[in-house]
């Protein structure tokens, strides 16, 4: 499901009103033709509306929660680069994780987490977040809308294709670094075992 942020509210209201009037006219016609047909029509419409609500309401609520979270934490998120440049990485990381705690699972949240953890030197966490961002990119219905909103800001992707490319590049750069750190830990572990003998 894609949402077009450029779709005007008056146009959406006019279309919704037109659809409601058509449905009302159809049901009235069915009742005039046969009360049983009218009730069957009402039942079909109720079932269709219930299915649409089950399918479309959860993502809409997730989107609203995402928007609310980012508005709430926008000021905090803007402090992060300053904290990072000042060398206050741990404070910045705590602030970021607090801000992201309430954010729903979507590709862009994981992309931010990957970028931030990479800057904070938490490479395994950054790699895990980049992998999760890529796995969600194809199924996240709000990613195109989010990217339209943030696109154009310094280094931010503006399209899903750009998002995938940047995230894959980040993952490609992180994998060898994470593997190197793991190998160093393994060597250190073996060295400790040899010394303890």
Coordinates of C-alpha atoms in Angstrom, one line a residue:
X1 CA 0.0 0.0 0.0
X2 CA 1.6 3.3 -1.0
X3 CA 0.4 6.7 0.2
X4 CA 0.8 9.8 -1.8
X5 CA 1.5 12.8 0.4
X6 CA 0.7 15.1 -2.5
X7 CA -2.9 13.8 -2.7
X8 CA -4.9 16.8 -1.5
X9 CA -7.4 16.5 1.4
X10 CA -10.3 18.2 -0.5
X11 CA -9.9 15.7 -3.4
X12 CA -9.7 12.8 -1.0
X13 CA -12.9 14.0 0.8
X14 CA -14.7 14.5 -2.5
X15 CA -13.8 11.0 -3.7
X16 CA -14.8 9.5 -0.3
X17 CA -18.1 11.3 -0.4
X18 CA -18.8 10.2 -3.9
X19 CA -18.1 6.5 -3.0
X20 CA -20.4 6.8 0.1
X21 CA -23.2 8.3 -2.0
X22 CA -22.8 5.5 -4.7
X23 CA -22.9 2.8 -2.0
X24 CA -26.0 4.4 -0.4
X25 CA -27.8 4.7 -3.7
X26 CA -27.0 1.0 -4.5
X27 CA -28.3 -0.2 -1.2
X28 CA -31.4 2.0 -1.5
X29 CA -32.0 0.5 -5.0
X30 CA -31.6 -3.0 -3.6
X31 CA -34.1 -2.4 -0.8
X32 CA -36.6 -1.0 -3.3
X33 CA -36.1 -4.1 -5.5
X34 CA -36.1 -6.6 -2.6
X35 CA -35.6 -6.2 1.1
X36 CA -33.7 -9.4 1.2
X37 CA -31.3 -8.2 -1.5
X38 CA -30.9 -4.9 0.4
X39 CA -29.9 -6.7 3.6
X40 CA -27.5 -9.0 1.6
X41 CA -26.0 -5.8 0.1
X42 CA -25.5 -4.3 3.5
X43 CA -23.9 -7.5 4.8
X44 CA -21.5 -7.6 1.8
X45 CA -20.5 -4.0 2.4
X46 CA -20.0 -4.6 6.2
X47 CA -17.7 -7.6 5.4
X48 CA -15.7 -5.6 2.8
X49 CA -15.3 -2.7 5.2
X50 CA -14.2 -5.1 8.0
X51 CA -11.6 -6.7 5.6
X52 CA -10.3 -3.2 4.5
X53 CA -10.1 -2.1 8.2
X54 CA -8.1 -5.3 9.1
X55 CA -5.7 -4.8 6.2
X56 CA -5.2 -1.0 6.1
X57 CA -5.7 0.3 9.7
X58 CA -2.7 -1.3 11.4
X59 CA -0.2 0.2 8.9
X60 CA -1.9 3.6 9.1
X61 CA -1.7 3.5 12.9
X62 CA 2.0 2.5 12.7
X63 CA 2.6 5.4 10.3
X64 CA 0.8 7.8 12.7
X65 CA 2.9 6.5 15.6
X66 CA 6.1 6.9 13.5
X67 CA 5.3 10.5 12.7
X68 CA 4.4 11.3 16.3
X69 CA 7.6 9.7 17.6
X70 CA 9.8 11.6 15.1
X71 CA 8.1 14.9 15.9
X72 CA 8.4 14.2 19.6
X73 CA 12.1 13.4 19.4
X74 CA 13.1 15.7 16.5
X75 CA 14.9 18.1 18.9
X76 CA 16.7 15.3 20.6
X77 CA 17.7 13.7 17.3
X78 CA 19.1 17.0 16.1
X79 CA 21.5 17.1 19.1
X80 CA 23.1 13.8 18.1
X81 CA 25.7 15.2 15.6
X82 CA 26.8 17.8 18.2
X83 CA 27.2 15.1 20.9
X84 CA 29.1 12.8 18.5
X85 CA 31.5 15.6 17.5
X86 CA 32.1 16.5 21.1
X87 CA 33.1 12.9 21.8
X88 CA 30.1 12.2 24.0
X89 CA 29.3 9.0 22.1
X90 CA 27.8 7.1 25.0
X91 CA 25.4 9.9 25.8
X92 CA 24.5 10.2 22.1
X93 CA 23.9 6.5 21.9
X94 CA 21.6 6.5 24.9
X95 CA 19.6 9.5 23.5
X96 CA 19.3 7.8 20.1
X97 CA 18.1 4.5 21.6
X98 CA 15.6 6.3 23.8
X99 CA 14.2 8.1 20.7
X100 CA 14.0 4.9 18.7
X101 CA 12.4 2.8 21.4
X102 CA 8.9 4.1 20.5
X103 CA 9.5 4.0 16.8
X104 CA 7.7 1.2 15.0
X105 CA 9.6 -1.4 13.0
X106 CA 10.2 0.1 9.6
X107 CA 13.1 0.2 7.2
X108 CA 14.0 3.8 7.8
X109 CA 14.3 3.4 11.6
X110 CA 16.7 0.5 11.1
X111 CA 18.7 2.6 8.5
X112 CA 19.1 5.4 11.1
X113 CA 20.1 2.8 13.7
X114 CA 22.7 1.3 11.4
X115 CA 24.2 4.8 10.5
X116 CA 24.3 5.9 14.1
X117 CA 25.8 2.7 15.5
X118 CA 28.4 2.8 12.7
X119 CA 29.4 6.3 13.8
X120 CA 29.4 5.2 17.5
X121 CA 31.8 2.3 16.6
X122 CA 29.2 -0.4 17.4
X123 CA 29.9 -2.3 14.2
X124 CA 28.0 -5.6 14.8
X125 CA 24.9 -3.7 15.9
X126 CA 25.3 -1.4 12.8
X127 CA 25.6 -4.5 10.5
X128 CA 22.5 -6.1 12.1
X129 CA 20.5 -2.9 11.7
X130 CA 21.6 -2.5 8.0
X131 CA 20.5 -6.1 7.3
X132 CA 17.2 -5.5 8.9
X133 CA 16.7 -2.3 7.0
X134 CA 17.3 -4.1 3.7
X135 CA 15.0 -7.0 4.6
X136 CA 12.1 -4.5 5.4
X137 CA 12.7 -2.2 2.4
X138 CA 10.6 -4.3 0.0
X139 CA 7.6 -4.7 2.4
X140 CA 7.5 -1.3 4.2
X141 CA 4.6 0.6 2.7
X142 CA 5.7 3.9 4.2
X143 CA 9.3 3.9 3.1
X144 CA 8.7 5.8 -0.1
X145 CA 6.8 8.5 1.8
X146 CA 9.4 8.8 4.5
X147 CA 12.1 9.1 1.8
X148 CA 10.2 11.9 0.1
X149 CA 10.1 13.8 3.3
X150 CA 13.8 13.4 4.2
X151 CA 15.2 13.2 0.7
X152 CA 17.4 16.2 -0.1
X153 CA 18.8 16.4 3.4
X154 CA 22.6 15.9 3.6
X155 CA 23.3 12.4 2.4
X156 CA 19.8 11.1 2.9
X157 CA 18.3 8.8 0.2
X158 CA 15.3 10.2 -1.7
X159 CA 14.0 7.0 -3.4
X160 CA 13.7 3.3 -2.4
X161 CA 16.4 2.4 -5.0
X162 CA 18.8 5.0 -3.5
X163 CA 17.9 3.7 0.0
X164 CA 18.8 0.1 -1.0
X165 CA 22.0 1.2 -2.7
X166 CA 23.2 3.3 0.3
X167 CA 22.2 0.6 2.8
X168 CA 23.9 -2.2 0.7
X169 CA 27.1 0.0 0.4
X170 CA 27.0 0.5 4.2
X171 CA 26.6 -3.3 4.7
X172 CA 29.4 -4.0 2.3
X173 CA 31.7 -1.7 4.2
X174 CA 30.7 -3.0 7.6
X175 CA 31.0 -6.8 6.9
X176 CA 34.8 -6.9 6.5
X177 CA 35.3 -4.7 9.5
X178 CA 32.9 -6.8 11.7
X179 CA 34.7 -10.0 10.5
X180 CA 38.1 -8.5 11.4
X181 CA 36.9 -7.6 14.9
X182 CA 35.5 -11.1 15.3
X183 CA 38.8 -12.7 14.2
X184 CA 40.7 -10.4 16.6
X185 CA 38.5 -11.5 19.4
X186 CA 39.0 -15.2 18.5
X187 CA 42.8 -14.8 18.4
X188 CA 42.7 -13.0 21.7
X189 CA 40.6 -15.8 23.2
X190 CA 43.0 -18.4 21.9
X191 CA 46.0 -16.5 23.2
X192 CA 44.4 -16.3 26.7
X193 CA 43.8 -20.1 26.6
X194 CA 47.5 -20.7 25.7
X195 CA 48.7 -18.4 28.5
X196 CA 46.4 -20.1 31.1
X197 CA 48.0 -23.5 30.4

